[in-house]
Structures are given as structure tokens and as C-alpha cells.
Coordinates of C-alpha atoms in Angstrom, one line a residue:
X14 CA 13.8 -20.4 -8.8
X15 CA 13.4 -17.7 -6.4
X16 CA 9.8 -16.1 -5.7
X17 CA 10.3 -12.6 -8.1
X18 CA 11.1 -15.2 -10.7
X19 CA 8.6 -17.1 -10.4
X20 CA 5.8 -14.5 -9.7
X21 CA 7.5 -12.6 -12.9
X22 CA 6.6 -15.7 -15.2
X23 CA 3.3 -15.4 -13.9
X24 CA 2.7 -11.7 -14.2
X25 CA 3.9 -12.1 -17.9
X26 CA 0.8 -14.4 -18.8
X27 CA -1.7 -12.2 -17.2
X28 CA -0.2 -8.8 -17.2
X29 CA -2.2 -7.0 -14.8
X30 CA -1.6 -6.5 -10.7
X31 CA -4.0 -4.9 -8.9
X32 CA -3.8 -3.7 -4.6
X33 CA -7.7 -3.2 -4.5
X34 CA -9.8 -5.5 -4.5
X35 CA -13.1 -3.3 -5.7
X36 CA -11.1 -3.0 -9.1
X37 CA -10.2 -5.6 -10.0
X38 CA -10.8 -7.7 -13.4
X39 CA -10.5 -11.6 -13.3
X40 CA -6.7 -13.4 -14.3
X41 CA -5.4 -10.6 -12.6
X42 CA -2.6 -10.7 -9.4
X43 CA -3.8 -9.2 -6.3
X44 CA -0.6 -7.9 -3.8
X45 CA -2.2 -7.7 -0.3
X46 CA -0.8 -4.6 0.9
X47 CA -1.2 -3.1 4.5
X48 CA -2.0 0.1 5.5
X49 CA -3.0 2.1 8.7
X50 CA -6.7 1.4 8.5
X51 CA -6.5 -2.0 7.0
X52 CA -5.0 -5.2 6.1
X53 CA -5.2 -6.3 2.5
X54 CA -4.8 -10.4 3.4
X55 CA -8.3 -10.0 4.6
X56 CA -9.3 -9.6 1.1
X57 CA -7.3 -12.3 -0.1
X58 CA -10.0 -15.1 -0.4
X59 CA -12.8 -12.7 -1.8
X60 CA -10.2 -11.5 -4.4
X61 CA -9.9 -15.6 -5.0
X62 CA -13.2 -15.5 -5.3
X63 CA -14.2 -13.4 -7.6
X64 CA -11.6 -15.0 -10.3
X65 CA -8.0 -12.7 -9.4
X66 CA -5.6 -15.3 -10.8
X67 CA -3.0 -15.3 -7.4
X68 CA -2.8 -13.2 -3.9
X69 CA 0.2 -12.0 -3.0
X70 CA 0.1 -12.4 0.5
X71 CA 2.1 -12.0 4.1
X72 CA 0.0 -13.6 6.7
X73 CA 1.0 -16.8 7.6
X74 CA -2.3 -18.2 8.3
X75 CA -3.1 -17.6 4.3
X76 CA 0.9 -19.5 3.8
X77 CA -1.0 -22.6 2.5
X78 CA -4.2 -21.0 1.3
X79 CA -4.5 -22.6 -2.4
X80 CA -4.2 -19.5 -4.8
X81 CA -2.2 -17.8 -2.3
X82 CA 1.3 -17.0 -3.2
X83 CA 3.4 -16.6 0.4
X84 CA 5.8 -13.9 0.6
X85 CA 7.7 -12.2 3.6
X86 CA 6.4 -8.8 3.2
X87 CA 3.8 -8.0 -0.2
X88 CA 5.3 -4.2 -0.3
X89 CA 8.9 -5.1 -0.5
X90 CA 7.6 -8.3 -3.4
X91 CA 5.7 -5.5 -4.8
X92 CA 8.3 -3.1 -5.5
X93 CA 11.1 -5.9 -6.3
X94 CA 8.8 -7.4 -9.1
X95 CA 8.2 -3.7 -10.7
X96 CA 12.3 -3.5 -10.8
X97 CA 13.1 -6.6 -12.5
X98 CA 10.3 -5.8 -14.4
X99 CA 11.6 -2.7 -15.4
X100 CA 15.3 -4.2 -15.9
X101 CA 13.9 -6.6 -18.3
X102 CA 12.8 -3.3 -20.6
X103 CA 15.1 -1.2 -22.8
X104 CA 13.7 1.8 -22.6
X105 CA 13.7 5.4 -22.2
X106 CA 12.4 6.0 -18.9
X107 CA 11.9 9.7 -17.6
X108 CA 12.0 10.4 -13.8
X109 CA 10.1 13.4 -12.8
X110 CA 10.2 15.5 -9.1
X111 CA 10.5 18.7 -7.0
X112 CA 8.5 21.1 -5.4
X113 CA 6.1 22.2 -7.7
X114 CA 4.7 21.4 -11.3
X115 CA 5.7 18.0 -11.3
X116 CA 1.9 16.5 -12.6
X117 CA 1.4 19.2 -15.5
X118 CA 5.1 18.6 -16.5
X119 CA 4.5 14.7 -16.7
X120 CA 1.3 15.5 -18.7
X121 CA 2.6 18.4 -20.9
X122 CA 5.9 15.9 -21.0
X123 CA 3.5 12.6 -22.3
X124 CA 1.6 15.0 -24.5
X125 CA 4.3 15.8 -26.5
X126 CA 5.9 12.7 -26.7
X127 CA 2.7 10.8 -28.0
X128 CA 3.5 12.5 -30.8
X129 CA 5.7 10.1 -32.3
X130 CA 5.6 7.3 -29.7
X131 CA 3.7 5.1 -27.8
X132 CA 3.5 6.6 -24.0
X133 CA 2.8 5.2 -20.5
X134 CA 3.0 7.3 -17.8
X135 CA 2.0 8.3 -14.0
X136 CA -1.4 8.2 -13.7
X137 CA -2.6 10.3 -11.8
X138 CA -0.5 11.1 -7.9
X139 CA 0.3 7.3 -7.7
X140 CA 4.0 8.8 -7.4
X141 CA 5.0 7.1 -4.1
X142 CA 6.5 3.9 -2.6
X143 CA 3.0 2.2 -3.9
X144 CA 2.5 3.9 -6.9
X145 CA 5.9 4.1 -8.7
X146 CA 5.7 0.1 -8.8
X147 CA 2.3 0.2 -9.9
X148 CA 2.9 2.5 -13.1
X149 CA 5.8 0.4 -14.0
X150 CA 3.5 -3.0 -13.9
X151 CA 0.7 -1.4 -15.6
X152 CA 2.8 -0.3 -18.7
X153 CA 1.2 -1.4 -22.2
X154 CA 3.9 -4.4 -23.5
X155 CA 3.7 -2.1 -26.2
X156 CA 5.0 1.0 -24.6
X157 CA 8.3 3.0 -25.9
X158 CA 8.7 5.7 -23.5
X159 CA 7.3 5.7 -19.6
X160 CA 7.2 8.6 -17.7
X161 CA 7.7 8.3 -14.0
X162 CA 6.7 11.1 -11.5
X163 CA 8.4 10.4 -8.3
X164 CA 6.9 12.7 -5.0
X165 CA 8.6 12.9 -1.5
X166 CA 7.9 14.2 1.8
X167 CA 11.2 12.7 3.6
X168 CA 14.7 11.7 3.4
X169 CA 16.5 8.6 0.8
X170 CA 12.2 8.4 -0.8
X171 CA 13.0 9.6 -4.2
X172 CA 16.7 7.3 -4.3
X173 CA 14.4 4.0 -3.4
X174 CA 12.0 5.5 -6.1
X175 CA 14.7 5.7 -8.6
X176 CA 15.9 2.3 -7.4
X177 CA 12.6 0.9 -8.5
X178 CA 12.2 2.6 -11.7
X179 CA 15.7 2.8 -12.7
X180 CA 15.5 6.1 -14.7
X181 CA 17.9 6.5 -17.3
X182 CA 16.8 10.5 -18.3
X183 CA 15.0 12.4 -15.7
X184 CA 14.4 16.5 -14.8
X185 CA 13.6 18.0 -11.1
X186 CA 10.9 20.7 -11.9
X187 CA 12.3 23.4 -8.6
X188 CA 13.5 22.8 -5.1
X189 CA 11.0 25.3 -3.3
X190 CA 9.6 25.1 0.5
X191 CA 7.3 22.2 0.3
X192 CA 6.9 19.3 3.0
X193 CA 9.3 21.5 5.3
X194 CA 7.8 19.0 8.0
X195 CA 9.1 15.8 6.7
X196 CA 12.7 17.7 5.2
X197 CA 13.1 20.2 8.2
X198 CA 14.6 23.0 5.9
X199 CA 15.0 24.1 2.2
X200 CA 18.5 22.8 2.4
X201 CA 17.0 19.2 3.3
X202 CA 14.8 19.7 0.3
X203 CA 17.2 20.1 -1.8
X204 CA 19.4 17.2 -0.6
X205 CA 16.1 15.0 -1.0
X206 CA 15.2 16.2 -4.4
X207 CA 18.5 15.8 -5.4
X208 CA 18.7 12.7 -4.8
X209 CA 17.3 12.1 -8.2
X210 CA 20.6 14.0 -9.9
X211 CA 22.7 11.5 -8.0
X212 CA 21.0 8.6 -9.0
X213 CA 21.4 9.7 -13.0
X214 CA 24.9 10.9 -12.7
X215 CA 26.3 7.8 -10.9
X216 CA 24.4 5.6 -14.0
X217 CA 25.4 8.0 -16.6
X218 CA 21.7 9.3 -17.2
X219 CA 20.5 12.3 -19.0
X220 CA 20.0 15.2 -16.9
X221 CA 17.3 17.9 -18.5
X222 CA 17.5 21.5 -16.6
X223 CA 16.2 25.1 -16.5
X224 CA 19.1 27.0 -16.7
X225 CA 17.5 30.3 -15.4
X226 CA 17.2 28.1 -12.0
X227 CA 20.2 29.0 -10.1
X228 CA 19.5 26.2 -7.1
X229 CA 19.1 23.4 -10.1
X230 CA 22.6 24.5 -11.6
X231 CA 24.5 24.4 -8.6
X232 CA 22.8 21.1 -7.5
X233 CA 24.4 19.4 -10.5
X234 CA 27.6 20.6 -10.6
X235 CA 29.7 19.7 -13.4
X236 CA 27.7 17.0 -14.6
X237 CA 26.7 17.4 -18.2
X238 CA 23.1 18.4 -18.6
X239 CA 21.2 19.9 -21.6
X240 CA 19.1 22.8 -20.7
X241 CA 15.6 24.5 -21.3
X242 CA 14.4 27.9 -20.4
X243 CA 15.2 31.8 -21.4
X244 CA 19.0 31.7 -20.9
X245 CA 22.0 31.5 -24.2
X246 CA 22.8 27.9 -22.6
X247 CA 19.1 26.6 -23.6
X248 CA 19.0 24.6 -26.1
X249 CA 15.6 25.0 -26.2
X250 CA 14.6 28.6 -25.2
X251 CA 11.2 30.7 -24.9
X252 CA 11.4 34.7 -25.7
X253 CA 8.5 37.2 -26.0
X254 CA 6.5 35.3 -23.1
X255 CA 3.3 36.8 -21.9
X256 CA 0.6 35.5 -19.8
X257 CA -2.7 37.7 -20.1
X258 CA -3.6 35.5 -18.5
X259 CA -3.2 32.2 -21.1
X260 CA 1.0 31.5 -21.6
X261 CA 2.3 32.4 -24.6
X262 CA 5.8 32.4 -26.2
X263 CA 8.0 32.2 -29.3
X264 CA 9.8 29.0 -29.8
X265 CA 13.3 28.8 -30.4
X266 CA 15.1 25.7 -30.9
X267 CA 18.1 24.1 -33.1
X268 CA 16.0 23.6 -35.9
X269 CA 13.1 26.3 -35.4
X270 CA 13.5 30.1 -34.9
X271 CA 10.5 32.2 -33.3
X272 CA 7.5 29.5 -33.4
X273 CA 5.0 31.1 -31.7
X274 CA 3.5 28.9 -28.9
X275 CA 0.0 29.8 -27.2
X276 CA -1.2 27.4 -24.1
X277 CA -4.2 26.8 -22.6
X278 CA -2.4 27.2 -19.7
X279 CA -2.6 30.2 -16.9
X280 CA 0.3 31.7 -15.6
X281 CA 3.7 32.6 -16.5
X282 CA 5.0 30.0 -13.5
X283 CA 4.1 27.1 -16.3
X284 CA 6.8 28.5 -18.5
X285 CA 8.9 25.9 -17.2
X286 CA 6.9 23.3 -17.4
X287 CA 5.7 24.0 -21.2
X288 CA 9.6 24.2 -22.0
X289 CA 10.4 21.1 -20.1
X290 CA 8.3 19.6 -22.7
X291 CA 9.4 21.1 -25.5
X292 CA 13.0 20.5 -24.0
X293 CA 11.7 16.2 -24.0
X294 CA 9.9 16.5 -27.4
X295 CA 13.4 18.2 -28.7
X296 CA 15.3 15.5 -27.3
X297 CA 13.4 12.7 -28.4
X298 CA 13.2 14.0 -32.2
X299 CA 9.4 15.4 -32.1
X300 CA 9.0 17.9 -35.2
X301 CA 8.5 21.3 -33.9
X302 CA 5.3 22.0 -35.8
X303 CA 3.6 18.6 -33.6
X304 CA 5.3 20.0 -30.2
X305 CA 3.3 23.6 -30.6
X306 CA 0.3 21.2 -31.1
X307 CA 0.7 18.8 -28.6
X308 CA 1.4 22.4 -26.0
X309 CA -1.4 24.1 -27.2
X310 CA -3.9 21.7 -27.5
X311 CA -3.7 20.8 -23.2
X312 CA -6.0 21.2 -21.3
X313 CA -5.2 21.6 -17.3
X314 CA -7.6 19.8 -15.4
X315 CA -8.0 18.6 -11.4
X316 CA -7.7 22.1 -10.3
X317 CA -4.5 22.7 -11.4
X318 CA -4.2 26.2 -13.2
X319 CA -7.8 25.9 -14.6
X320 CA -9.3 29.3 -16.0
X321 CA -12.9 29.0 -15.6
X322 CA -15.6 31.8 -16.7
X323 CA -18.8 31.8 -14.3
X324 CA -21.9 34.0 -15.4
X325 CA -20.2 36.6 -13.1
X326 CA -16.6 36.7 -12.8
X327 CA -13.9 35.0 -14.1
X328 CA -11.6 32.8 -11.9
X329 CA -8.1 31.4 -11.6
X330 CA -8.5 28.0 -9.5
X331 CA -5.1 26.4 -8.5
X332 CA -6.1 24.6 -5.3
X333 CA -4.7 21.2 -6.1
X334 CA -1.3 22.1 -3.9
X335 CA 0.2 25.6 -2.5
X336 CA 3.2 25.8 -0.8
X337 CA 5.6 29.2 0.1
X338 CA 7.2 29.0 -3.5
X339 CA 3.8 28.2 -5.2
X340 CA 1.8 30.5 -3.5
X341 CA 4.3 33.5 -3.9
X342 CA 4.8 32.7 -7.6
X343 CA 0.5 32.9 -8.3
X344 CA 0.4 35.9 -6.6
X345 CA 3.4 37.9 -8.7
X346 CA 1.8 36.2 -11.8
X347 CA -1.7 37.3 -10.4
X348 CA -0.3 40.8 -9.6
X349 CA 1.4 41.1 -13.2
X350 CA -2.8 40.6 -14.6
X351 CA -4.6 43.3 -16.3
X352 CA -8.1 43.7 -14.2
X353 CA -9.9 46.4 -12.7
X354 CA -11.1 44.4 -10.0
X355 CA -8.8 41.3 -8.7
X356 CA -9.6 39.0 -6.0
X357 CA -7.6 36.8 -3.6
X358 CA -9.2 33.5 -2.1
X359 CA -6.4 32.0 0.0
X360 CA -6.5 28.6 1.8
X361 CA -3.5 27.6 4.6
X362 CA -0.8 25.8 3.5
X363 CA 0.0 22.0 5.0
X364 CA 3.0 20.4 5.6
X365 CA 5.2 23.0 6.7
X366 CA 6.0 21.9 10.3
X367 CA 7.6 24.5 13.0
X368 CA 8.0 27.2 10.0
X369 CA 4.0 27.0 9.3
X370 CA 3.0 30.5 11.2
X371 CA 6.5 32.3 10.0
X372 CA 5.5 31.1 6.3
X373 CA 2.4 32.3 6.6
X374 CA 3.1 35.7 8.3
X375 CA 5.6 36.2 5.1
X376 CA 2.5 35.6 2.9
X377 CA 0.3 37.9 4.0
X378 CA 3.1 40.9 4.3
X379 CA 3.9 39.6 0.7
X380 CA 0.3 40.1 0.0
X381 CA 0.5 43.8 1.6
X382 CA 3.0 44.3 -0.4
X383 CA 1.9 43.7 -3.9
X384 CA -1.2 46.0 -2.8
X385 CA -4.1 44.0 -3.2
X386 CA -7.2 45.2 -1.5
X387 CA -10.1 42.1 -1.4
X388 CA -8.6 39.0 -0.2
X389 CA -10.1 36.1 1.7
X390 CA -8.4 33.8 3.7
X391 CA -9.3 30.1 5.3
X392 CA -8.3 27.8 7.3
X393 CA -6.6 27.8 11.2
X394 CA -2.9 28.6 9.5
X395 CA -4.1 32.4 9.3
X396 CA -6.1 32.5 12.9
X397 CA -4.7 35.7 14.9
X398 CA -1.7 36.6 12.4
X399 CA -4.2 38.5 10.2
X400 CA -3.6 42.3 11.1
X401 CA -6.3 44.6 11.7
X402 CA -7.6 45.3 8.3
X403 CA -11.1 45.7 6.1
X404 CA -8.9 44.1 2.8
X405 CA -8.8 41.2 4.8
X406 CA -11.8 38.3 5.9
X407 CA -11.3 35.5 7.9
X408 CA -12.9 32.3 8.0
X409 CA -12.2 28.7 9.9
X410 CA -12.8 26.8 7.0
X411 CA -14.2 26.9 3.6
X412 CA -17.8 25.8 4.3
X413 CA -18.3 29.5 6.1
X414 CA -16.3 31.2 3.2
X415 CA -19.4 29.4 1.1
X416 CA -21.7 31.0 3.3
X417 CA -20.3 34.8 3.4
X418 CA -19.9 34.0 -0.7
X419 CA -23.4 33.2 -0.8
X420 CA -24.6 36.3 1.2
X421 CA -22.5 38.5 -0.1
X422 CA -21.7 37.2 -4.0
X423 CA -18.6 38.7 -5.8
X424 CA -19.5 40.4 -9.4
X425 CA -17.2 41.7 -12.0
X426 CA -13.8 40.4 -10.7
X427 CA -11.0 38.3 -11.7
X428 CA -10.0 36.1 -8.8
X429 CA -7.3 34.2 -7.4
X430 CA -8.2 30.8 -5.8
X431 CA -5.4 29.1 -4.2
X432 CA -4.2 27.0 -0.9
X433 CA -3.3 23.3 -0.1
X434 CA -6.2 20.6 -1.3
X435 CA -7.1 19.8 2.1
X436 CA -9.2 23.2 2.1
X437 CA -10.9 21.6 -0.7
X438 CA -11.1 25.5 -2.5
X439 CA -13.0 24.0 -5.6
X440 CA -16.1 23.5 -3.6
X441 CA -16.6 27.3 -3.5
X442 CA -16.4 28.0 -7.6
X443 CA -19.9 27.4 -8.3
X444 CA -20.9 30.6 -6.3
X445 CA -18.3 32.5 -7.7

């Protein structure tokens, strides 16, 4: 009996893994996994300890340990015990990427489908080499659909995601300039991101698409797809959208005509994602009536699209993530507001490698020219590109944008907060 068998049998009486120690609950299996600041076989005895019913473990000084369960490398047992895991289930399960709007799509996606069914789905980003195996063991045994988000910042990631979870329906949200340093070009983002498409189409999955998304279409080719968005070849299609500033839209389906939709969501860039869950709920045989609940009852929350009223203005805060396509997408939307006083907060953008001062040069002309005329900026990204002009402060970093906020308070405005979460934007909301 070889070790995934026999760690499977084992998993099956306890049903819980766990990777950190400080949460973990007694009977369950503790993988000692590795990383750059620490070893998790150090742990291995003090998990033991405190009642963890085996430690998956790699050092060979822990190989005869009692309660130790030897293994050639924990990561690669990890991920091999989520798959045959996942092999032993027959279910739906959803594969989720791209650039941008991949964690409100899962949500929206999960909110929707708990209509009808019993979900289990990424929780929170734990959408990588780690994570992916970890939502799969921590599925419910009584779980009907799972919903896996899969993220990448490099080459062949999301095909040994999709190797692990074995997705046999799945949807890429965009293909926009994000990671640039780990993909080196758009084209190597799309090749990455479409490695999800190739994984489907060679195991006959479903493939769900936004057909107003010309770079999604030609991705899949001729594979058969069923589509979502404003276009005659959705199945599922929004008309009459507005965003001032919560999304709206009527509803049109094969069984509904004109439902009228209306999110607590900001920003006509979550079209897409509110119809990618219609698109699932359609799919999956939600009634239209619980899909309109499910859409307008969600909330957005960790930053993502949150509207917010302070005593004095009222702000816009997406600073979970920003990338060129992102960022471009919040300011049209922002642009397209109603407001007699709007107000850009912008944070640098990470990850973009050698094209990080170009991208950031084509922001601000982009900025210029949608004419807005109060705009802050922070971070190092913007130092010495900033031309010569009073629309536009400056600051290193966000704890001196506090400060001039706190000198000089903004009244009266709607504003714009958005950049990459390293800027950690949130902080400055409360003196908004």
C-alpha cells in the first residue's frame, strides 16, 4: 500500500489537515511544510503534543519519530493526497482565474449556488500551490459543488493547479497586465491563464465565457463554450446597465425576460462578474427569482469595491489589488460618476517588472486625459514621472498621505481609492 493510500485511509477517519500549528484542533493531520523563513518539521513534535493525530513530515531525523508519518517531500504528499482526494469525488468542480475579479466572482459564483446546493469554496486567497490542496481537503463530506480559484504569477502554475483539482467546468474572469514580472508580457499572460482552457478542453470540461471579451474568444477557439455578457451569443445577458454608482441591470435569460437586478456592488467593471454568476446559477438550474436574491443581497468586503459613507465624503475603496487593466477600468467607471467634486487616491502598482515606470507613465497621461483635477498619488512607482502640476500630490508612502489628509481634510467629495495592497490604502479611510 503506497503512502497516499495509506495516509488517505487515515485522512478519511479524521477529516481535517492542517499546515499551522497555532490552528490546529486535536485528531487532526499536520503536513510540515517549508517555507523561506521556516521549517514546519520543527513543529512536528509540539503539533504531537498538543493531540494532532499524525505529522507529515520530510526530515529524516523525525523518519522514526513515533506519530511521524515519513514522506520524501510534505508539499508534493500534500498536493498528491488533495488529487486523489478529489478523484475519489463526483462532483462539479468550478475552476476560477485571470487577471482581475477572480475572488468576488468565486463569492458572487458560491452565492448563487447555495441557493439550491451545498457549497465549499476558496476561502479566502488560499488560491496557490498550498492553498488549492488545502480547499480541496477541507471540503464538507457533504459538499455538492466546490469552487476552486486558482491565481498565478508564472508559467505551467494554473496547469499543476488544474492537475490537483481536476476541474471539470471552469471560467477565466480577463487576461489583463497583471504579474507582468513573473509572465514577461500580455501575450505570456495569456498563454498562462490559458492554461486553464487547455486543461478543460483536452478533458472535455465546460467552458463558461463573456462573449463581449474578444481576447477570451479567441483564446478558446472552436471549442464549445456557453456564454455570459451583453452580446446575442449570451445565453445569459445583462441590458439597461447603470452604475450610479451601485450596478444595476435587467436580466435576461432562457426562461426570464427583463428581471431587474440591483447589486450592492460599485462599478460597472463587476458586470462580468455578477453575470458569471448568473451565467453558473443558469447552468446549474438556480430559479431566476433566488439568483436576483442571492446578487443583490452581497455584500463586497476586504476592500474589494466597498462603498463606504464617512461623516464627510463618500468613498470608493478598491485597494485589495490594482494592476494596468484594473486601474484603467476604476478610473473610466469613476469618470462615468455623477459628482460635483471627485477625488483620486492612487497607490503604485506591484509586480510589473521592466514595464513598471512605462505602465505608470500611461496611467497618469490616462488620468490627464479623463480631466480630473484633485488626485493623490503614493508610493516610489510615481517618484519623478509626475509632471509639474497643482492637480497632482506626491507622497513616498501612505503614512505621509495620512498626515497631509489629516492637515488638510477632504469635505464634500466622492473619491476614488485605489493601488496594489502593499500600500495598504484602507489605513487612510478613517480620515476621509
Amino acid at each position: 500500500m503506497n503512502d497516499i493510500v495509506r495516509l488517505y485511509e487515515i485522512f478519511l477517519e479524521c477529516g481535517q489537515v492542517t499546515t499551522d500549528t497555532r490552528k490546529m484542533t486535536p485528531g487532526t493531520i499536520y503536513f510540515a511544510l517549508k517555507g523561506e523563513r521556516f521549517d514546519g518539521n520543527t513543529f512536528a513534535k509540539e503539533a504531537l503534543k498538543a493531540g494532532c493525530r499524525l505529522a507529515v513530515v520530510d526530515d529524516e531525523k523525525l523518519r522514526d519519530e513515533e506519530g511521524c508519518f515519513w514522506v520524501p517531500d510534505v508539499l508534493t504528499t500534500l498536493q498528491k493526497l488533495a488529487r486523489y482526494h478529489r478523484q475519489k469525488l463526483d462532483i462539479p468542480v468550478i475552476g476560477i482565474t485571470g487577471s482581475n475579479g477572480k475572488t468576488t466572482t468565486k463569492e458572487l459564483i458560491a452565492a448563487v449556488l447555495k441557493k439550491k446546493y451545498d457549497v465549499w469554496y476558496t476561502q479566502g486567497n488560499l488560491n496557490n500551490h498550498i492553498g488549492v490542496p488545502l480547499t480541496l481537503l477541507s471540503m464538507p463530506p457533504r459538499t455538492q459543488i466546490a469552487i476552486v480559484e486558482m491565481g498565478a504569477n508564472h508559467m505551467d502554475e494554473i496547469s499543476e493547479l488544474c492537475g490537483i483539482a481536476l476541474p471539470n467546468h471552469g471560467l477565466i474572469t480577463n487576461v489583463g497586465k497583471a504579474h507582468l514580472e513573473g509572465f514577461g508580457s500580455f501575450e505570456g499572460v495569456k498563454k498562462a491563464k490559458g492554461e486553464l482552457y487547455e486543461f478543460l478542453k483536452k478533458n472535455g470540461g465546460e467552458i463558461f465565457i463573456n462573449v463581449d471579451n474578444d481576447v477570451l474568444l479567441s483564446m478558446v477557439g472552436h471549442y464549445p463554450w456557453i456564454g455570459y455578457g451583453t452580446g446575442k451569443d449570451a445565453v445569459v445577458r445583462a441590458e439597461n446597465v447603470s452604475a450610479t454608482p451601485m450596478l444595476s441591470f435587467d436580466l435576461f435569460t432562457s426562461r426570464v425576460t427583463g428581471l431587474r437586478i440591483e447589486t450592492q456592488l460599485v462599478g460597472l467593471y463587476n458586470r462580468d462578474n455578477v453575470l458569471a454568476a448568473a451565467s453558473l446559477g443558469h447552468y446549474f438550474g438556480i430559479e431566476e427569482e433566488l439568483v436576483k436574491e442571492a446578487l443583490e443581497s452581497y455584500i463586497p468586503g476586504n476592500n474589494r469595491s466597498q462603498y463606504i459613507r464617512t461623516q464627510r465624503n463618500q468613498v470608493i475603496l478598491d485597494a485589495y489589488n490594482a494592476n494596468p487593466t484594473s486601474m484603467r477600468a476604476a478610473l473610466v467607471n469613476f469618470r462615468l460618476m455623477e459628482h460635483a467634486r471627485k477625488v483620486l487616491i492612487i497607490g503604485g502598482m506591484k509586480e510589473l517588472g521592466e514595464e513598471s515606470v512605462s505602465e505608470h507613465q500611461a496611467l497618469i497621461s490616462e488620468i490627464m486625459r479623463l480631466n480630473f483635477v484633485e488626485c493623490f498619488f503614493t508610493g516610489n512607482e510615481f517618484a519623478g514621472i509626475l509632471p509639474a502640476d497643482n492637480r497632482f500630490k506626491w507622497f513616498s508612502d501612505t503614512n505621509l498621505l495620512k498626515e497631509a489628509l489629516q492637515k488638510k481634510p477632504i469635505s464634500d467629495a466622492l473619491i476614488l481609492v485605489k493601488g496594489s495592497r502593499a500600500n495598504q490604502l484602507e489605513r487612510i479611510v478613517e480620515f476621509l
